[in-house]
mmCIF file of C-alpha atoms in Angstrom:
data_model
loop_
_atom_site.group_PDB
_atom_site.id
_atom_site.type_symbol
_atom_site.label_atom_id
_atom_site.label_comp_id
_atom_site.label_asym_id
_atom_site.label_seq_id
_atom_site.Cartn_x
_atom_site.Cartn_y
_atom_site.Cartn_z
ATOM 1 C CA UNK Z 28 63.123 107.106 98.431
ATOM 2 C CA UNK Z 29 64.226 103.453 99.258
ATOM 3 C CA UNK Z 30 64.441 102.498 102.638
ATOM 4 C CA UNK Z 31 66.520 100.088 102.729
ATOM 5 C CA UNK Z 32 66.720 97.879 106.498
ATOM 6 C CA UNK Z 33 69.502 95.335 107.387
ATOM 7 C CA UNK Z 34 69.349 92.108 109.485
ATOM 8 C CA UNK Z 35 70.398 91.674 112.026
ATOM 9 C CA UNK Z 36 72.164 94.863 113.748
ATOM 10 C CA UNK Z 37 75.124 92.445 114.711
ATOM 11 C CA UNK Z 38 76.093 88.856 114.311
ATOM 12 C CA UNK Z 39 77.989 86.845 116.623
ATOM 13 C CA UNK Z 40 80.295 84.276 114.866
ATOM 14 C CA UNK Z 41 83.417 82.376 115.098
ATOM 15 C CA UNK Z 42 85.881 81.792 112.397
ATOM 16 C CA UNK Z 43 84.647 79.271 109.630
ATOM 17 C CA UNK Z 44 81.371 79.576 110.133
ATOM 18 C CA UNK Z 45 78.584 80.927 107.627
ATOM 19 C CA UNK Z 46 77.105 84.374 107.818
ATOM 20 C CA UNK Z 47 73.980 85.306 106.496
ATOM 21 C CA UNK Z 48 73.022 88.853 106.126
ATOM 22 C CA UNK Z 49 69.758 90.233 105.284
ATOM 23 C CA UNK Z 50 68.629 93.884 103.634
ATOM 24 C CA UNK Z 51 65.065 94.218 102.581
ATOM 25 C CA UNK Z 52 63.761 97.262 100.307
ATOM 26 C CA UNK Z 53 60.673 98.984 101.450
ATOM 27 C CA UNK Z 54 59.717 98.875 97.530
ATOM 28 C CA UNK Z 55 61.456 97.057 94.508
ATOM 29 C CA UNK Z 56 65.037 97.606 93.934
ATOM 30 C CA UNK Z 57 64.465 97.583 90.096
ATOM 31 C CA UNK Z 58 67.011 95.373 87.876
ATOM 32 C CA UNK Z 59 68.637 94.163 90.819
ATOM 33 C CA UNK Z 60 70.304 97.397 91.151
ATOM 34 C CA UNK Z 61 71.819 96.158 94.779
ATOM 35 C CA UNK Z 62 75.258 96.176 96.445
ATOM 36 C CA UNK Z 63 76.936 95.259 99.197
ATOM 37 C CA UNK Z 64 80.056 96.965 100.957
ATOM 38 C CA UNK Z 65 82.464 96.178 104.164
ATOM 39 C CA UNK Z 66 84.279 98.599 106.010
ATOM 40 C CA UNK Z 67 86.626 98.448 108.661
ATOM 41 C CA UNK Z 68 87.355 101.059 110.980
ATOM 42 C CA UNK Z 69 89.307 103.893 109.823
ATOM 43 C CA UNK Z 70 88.939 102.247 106.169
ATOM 44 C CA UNK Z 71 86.776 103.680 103.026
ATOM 45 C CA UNK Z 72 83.967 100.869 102.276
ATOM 46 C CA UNK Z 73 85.066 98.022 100.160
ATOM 47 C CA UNK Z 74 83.032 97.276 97.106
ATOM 48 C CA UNK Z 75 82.248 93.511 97.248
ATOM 49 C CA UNK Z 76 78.731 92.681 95.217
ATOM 50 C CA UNK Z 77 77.181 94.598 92.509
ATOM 51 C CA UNK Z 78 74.083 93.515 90.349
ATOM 52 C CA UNK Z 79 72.875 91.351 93.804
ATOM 53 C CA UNK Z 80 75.182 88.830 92.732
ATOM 54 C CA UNK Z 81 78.245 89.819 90.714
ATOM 55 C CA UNK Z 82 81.517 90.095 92.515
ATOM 56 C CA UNK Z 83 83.482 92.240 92.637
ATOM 57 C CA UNK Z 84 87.169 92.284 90.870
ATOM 58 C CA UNK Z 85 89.300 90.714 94.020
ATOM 59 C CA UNK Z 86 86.579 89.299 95.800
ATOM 60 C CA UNK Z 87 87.085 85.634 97.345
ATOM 61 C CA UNK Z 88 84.536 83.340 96.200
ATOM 62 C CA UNK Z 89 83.387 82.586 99.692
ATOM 63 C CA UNK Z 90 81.374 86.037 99.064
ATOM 64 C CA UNK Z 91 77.860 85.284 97.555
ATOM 65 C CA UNK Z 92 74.912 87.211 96.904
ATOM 66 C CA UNK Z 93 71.863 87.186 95.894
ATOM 67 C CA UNK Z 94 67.791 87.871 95.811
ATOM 68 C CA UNK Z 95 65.853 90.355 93.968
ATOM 69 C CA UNK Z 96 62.742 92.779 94.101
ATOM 70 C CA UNK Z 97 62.820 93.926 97.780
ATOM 71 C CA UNK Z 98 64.814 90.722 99.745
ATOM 72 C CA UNK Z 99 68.375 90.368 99.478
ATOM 73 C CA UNK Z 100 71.418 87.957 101.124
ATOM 74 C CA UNK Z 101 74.687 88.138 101.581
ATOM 75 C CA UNK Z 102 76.615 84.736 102.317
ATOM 76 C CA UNK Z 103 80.156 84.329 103.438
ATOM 77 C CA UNK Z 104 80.422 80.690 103.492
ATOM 78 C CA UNK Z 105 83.366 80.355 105.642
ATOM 79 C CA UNK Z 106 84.129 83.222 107.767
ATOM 80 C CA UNK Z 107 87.717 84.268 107.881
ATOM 81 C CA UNK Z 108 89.260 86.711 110.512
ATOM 82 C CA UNK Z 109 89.765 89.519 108.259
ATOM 83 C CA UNK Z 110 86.108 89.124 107.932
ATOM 84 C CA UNK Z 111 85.245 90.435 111.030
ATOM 85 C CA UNK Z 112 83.322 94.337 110.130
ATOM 86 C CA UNK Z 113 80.805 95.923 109.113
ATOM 87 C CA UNK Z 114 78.828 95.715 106.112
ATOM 88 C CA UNK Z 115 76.183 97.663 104.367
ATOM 89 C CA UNK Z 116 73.478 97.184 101.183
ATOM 90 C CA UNK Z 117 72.725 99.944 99.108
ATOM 91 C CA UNK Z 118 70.545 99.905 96.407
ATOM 92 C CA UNK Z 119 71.320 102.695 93.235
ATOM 93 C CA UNK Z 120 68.070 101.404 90.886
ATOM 94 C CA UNK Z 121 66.432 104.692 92.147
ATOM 95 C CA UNK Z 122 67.428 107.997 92.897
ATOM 96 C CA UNK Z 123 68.108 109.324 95.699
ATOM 97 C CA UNK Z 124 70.595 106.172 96.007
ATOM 98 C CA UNK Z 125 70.378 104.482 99.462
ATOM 99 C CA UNK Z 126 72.420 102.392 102.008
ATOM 100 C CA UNK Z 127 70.757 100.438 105.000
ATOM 101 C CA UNK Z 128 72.045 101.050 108.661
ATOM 102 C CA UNK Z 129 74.733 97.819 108.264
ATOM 103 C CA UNK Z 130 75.308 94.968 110.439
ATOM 104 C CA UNK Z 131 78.299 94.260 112.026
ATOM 105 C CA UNK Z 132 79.728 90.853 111.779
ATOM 106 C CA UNK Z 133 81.430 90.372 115.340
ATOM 107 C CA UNK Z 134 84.138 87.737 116.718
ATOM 108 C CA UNK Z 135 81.926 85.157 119.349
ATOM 109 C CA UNK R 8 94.537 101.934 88.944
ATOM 110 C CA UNK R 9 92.072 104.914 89.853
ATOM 111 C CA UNK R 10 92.987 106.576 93.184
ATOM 112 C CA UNK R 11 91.107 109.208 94.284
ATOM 113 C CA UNK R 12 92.275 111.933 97.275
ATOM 114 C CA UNK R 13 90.129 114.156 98.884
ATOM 115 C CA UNK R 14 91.057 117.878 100.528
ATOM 116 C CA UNK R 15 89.848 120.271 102.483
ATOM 117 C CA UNK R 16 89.182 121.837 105.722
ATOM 118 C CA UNK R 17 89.421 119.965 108.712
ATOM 119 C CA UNK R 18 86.883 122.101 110.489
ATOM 120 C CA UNK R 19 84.371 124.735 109.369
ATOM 121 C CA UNK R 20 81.987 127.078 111.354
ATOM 122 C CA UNK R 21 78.378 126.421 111.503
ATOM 123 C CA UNK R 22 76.372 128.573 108.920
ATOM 124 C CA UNK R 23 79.793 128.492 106.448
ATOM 125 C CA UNK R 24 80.464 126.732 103.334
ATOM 126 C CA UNK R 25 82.139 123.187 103.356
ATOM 127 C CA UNK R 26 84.658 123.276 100.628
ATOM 128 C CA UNK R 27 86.052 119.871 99.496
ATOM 129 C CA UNK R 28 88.137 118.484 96.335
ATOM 130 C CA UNK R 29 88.680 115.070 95.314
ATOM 131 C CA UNK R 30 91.711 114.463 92.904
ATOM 132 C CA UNK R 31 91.774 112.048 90.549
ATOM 133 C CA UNK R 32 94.694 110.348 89.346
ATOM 134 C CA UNK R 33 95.744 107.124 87.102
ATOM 135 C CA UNK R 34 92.703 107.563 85.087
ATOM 136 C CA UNK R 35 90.565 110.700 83.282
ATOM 137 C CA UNK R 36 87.425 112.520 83.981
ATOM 138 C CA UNK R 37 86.191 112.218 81.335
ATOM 139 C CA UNK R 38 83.397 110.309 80.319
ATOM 140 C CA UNK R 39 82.440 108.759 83.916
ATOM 141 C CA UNK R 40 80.394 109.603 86.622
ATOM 142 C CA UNK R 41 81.848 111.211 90.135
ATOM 143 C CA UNK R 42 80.374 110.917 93.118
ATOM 144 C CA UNK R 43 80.373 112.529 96.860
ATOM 145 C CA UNK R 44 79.115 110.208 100.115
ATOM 146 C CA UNK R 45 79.767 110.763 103.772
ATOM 147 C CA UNK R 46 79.624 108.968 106.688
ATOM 148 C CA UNK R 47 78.652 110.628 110.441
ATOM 149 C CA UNK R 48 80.701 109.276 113.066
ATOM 150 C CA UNK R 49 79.863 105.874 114.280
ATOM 151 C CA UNK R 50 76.746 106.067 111.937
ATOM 152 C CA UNK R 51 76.060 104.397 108.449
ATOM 153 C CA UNK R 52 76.716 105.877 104.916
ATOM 154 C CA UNK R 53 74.560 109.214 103.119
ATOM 155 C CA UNK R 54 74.777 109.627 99.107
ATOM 156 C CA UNK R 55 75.575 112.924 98.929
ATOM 157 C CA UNK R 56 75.007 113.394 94.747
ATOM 158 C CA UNK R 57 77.634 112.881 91.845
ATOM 159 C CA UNK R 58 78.231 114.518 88.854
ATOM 160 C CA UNK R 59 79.106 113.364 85.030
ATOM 161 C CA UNK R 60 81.895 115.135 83.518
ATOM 162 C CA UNK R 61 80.108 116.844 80.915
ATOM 163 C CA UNK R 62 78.555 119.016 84.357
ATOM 164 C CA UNK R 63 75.173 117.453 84.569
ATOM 165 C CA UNK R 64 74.189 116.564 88.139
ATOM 166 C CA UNK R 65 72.240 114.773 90.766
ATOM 167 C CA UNK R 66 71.548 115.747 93.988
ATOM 168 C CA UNK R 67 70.356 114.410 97.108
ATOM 169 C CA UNK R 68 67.146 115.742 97.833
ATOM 170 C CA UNK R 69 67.945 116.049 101.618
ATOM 171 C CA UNK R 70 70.658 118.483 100.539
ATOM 172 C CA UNK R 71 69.731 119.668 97.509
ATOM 173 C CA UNK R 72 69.130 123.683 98.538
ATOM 174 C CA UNK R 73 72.449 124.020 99.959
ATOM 175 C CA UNK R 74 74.569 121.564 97.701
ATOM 176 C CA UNK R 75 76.930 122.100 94.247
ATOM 177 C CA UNK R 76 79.376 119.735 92.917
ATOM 178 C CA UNK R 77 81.533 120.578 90.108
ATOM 179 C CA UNK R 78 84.010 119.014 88.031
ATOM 180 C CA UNK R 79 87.368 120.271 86.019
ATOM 181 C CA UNK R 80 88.774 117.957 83.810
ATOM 182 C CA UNK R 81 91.728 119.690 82.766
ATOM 183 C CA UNK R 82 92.762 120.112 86.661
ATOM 184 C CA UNK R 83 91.788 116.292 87.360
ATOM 185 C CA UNK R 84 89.113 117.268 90.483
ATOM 186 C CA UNK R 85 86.048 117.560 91.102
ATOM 187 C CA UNK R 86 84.595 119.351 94.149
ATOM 188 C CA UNK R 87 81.740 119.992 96.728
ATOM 189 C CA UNK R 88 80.514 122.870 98.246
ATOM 190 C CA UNK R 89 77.629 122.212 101.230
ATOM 191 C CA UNK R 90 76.543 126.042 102.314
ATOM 192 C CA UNK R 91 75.187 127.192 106.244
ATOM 193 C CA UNK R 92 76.747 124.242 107.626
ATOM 194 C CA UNK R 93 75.294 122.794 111.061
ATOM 195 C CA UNK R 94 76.604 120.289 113.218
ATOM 196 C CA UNK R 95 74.718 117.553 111.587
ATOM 197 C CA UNK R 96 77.087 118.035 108.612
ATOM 198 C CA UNK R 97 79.988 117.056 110.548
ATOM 199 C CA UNK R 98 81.272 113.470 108.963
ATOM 200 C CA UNK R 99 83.681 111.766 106.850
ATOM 201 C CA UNK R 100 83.348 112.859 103.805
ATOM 202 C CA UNK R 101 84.051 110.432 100.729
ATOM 203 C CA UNK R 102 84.536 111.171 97.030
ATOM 204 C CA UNK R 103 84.171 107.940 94.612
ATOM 205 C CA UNK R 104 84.179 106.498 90.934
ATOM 206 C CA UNK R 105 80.590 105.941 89.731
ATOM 207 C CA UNK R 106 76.843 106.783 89.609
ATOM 208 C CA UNK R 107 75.891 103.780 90.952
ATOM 209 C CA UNK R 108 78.303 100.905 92.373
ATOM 210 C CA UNK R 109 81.555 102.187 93.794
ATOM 211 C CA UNK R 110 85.000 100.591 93.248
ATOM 212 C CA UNK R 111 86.992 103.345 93.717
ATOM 213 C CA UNK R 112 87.074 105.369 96.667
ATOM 214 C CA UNK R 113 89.054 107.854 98.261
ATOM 215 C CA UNK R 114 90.205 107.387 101.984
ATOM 216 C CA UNK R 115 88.034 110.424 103.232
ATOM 217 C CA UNK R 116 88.527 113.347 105.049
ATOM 218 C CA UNK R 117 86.793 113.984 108.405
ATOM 219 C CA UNK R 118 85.235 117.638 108.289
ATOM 220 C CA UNK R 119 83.880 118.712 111.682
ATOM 221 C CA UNK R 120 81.314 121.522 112.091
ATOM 222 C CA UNK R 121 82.016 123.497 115.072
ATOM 223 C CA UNK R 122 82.895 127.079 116.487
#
């Protein structure tokens, strides 16, 4: 299966800064078959990237992502403070599908 | 708009079978792919399997031996059944919209493994 590993475990920011997250595939995520989730506490995940770099339907622009083969970024330009969660890759090119361990994004 | 509900119960005894439905409203069955995912407390996210609505499936190797998902369209669900249960099986359990890329979810339903 894909392993799929997130960087880094948390990140410290303040409000309108950038974020960028990292999730690297122990072997190639084939077609770009990556995407990238938040969740909130209490909350079901939030689709917000499929295809490494199609958003979602209701996703603000200041959500980017992008890569391919085993390296893969998520960018939130200008970090808002509904921002503040946690958010996870998974890739679904290969089966079993897989999600990485997540990094929370954290108020500095 | 697709919402999806998931049931079941709350707590189940370790070496039992954990019985969940998802229901499925605003939207059909048919012709998509359903999918189970869970989530151990304070821990990240496990694909559990999905199934099309035709009955074909895919499975999580992990839990393969001890998983089935089915699916009746005329009753709008679809449903999981995890046999001989441990603690490690304790989580939130999610259904969702997809074989791949998930839009749709339901708001899960903790189920806690325990005597």
């Amino acid at each position: 299966e894909i392993v799929l590993t997130q960087s880094p475990g948390t990140l410290s920011l303040s409000p309108g800064e950038r974020a960028t997250l990292s999730c690297r595939a122990s072997q190639s995520v084939s077609s770009s078959y990556l995407a990238w989730y938040q969740q909130k506490p209490g909350q079901a995940p939030r689709l917000l990237i499929y295809g490494a770099s199609s958003r979602a339907t209701g996703i603000p622009d200041r959500f980017s992502g992008s890569g391919s083969g085993t390296d893969f970024t998520l960018t939130i330009s200008r970090l808002e403070p509904e921002d503040f969660a946690v958010y996870y890759c998974q890739q679904y090119g290969s089966s079993p599908v897989t999600f990485g361990q997540g990094t929370k994004v954290e108020i500095k | 708009q697709v919402q999806l509900q998931e049931s079941g119960p709350g707590l189940v005894k370790p070496s039992e079978t954990l019985s969940l439905t998802c229901t499925v409203s605003g939207g059909s069955l048919s012709n998509d792919y359903w999918s189970w995912i869970r989530q151990p407390p304070g821990k990240g996210l496990e694909w559990i399997g999905y199934i099309y609505s035709t009955g074909s499936t895919n499975y999580n190797p992990s839990l393969k031996s001890r998983l089935a998902i089915s699916v009746d369209t005329s009753k709008s669900h679809f449903s999981l059944n995890l046999r001989s249960v441990t603690a490690a099986d304790t989580a939130v359990y999610y259904c969702a919209r997809g074989d791949g890329w998930y839009y749709f979810w339901g708001q899960g339903t903790l189920v806690t493994v325990s005597s």
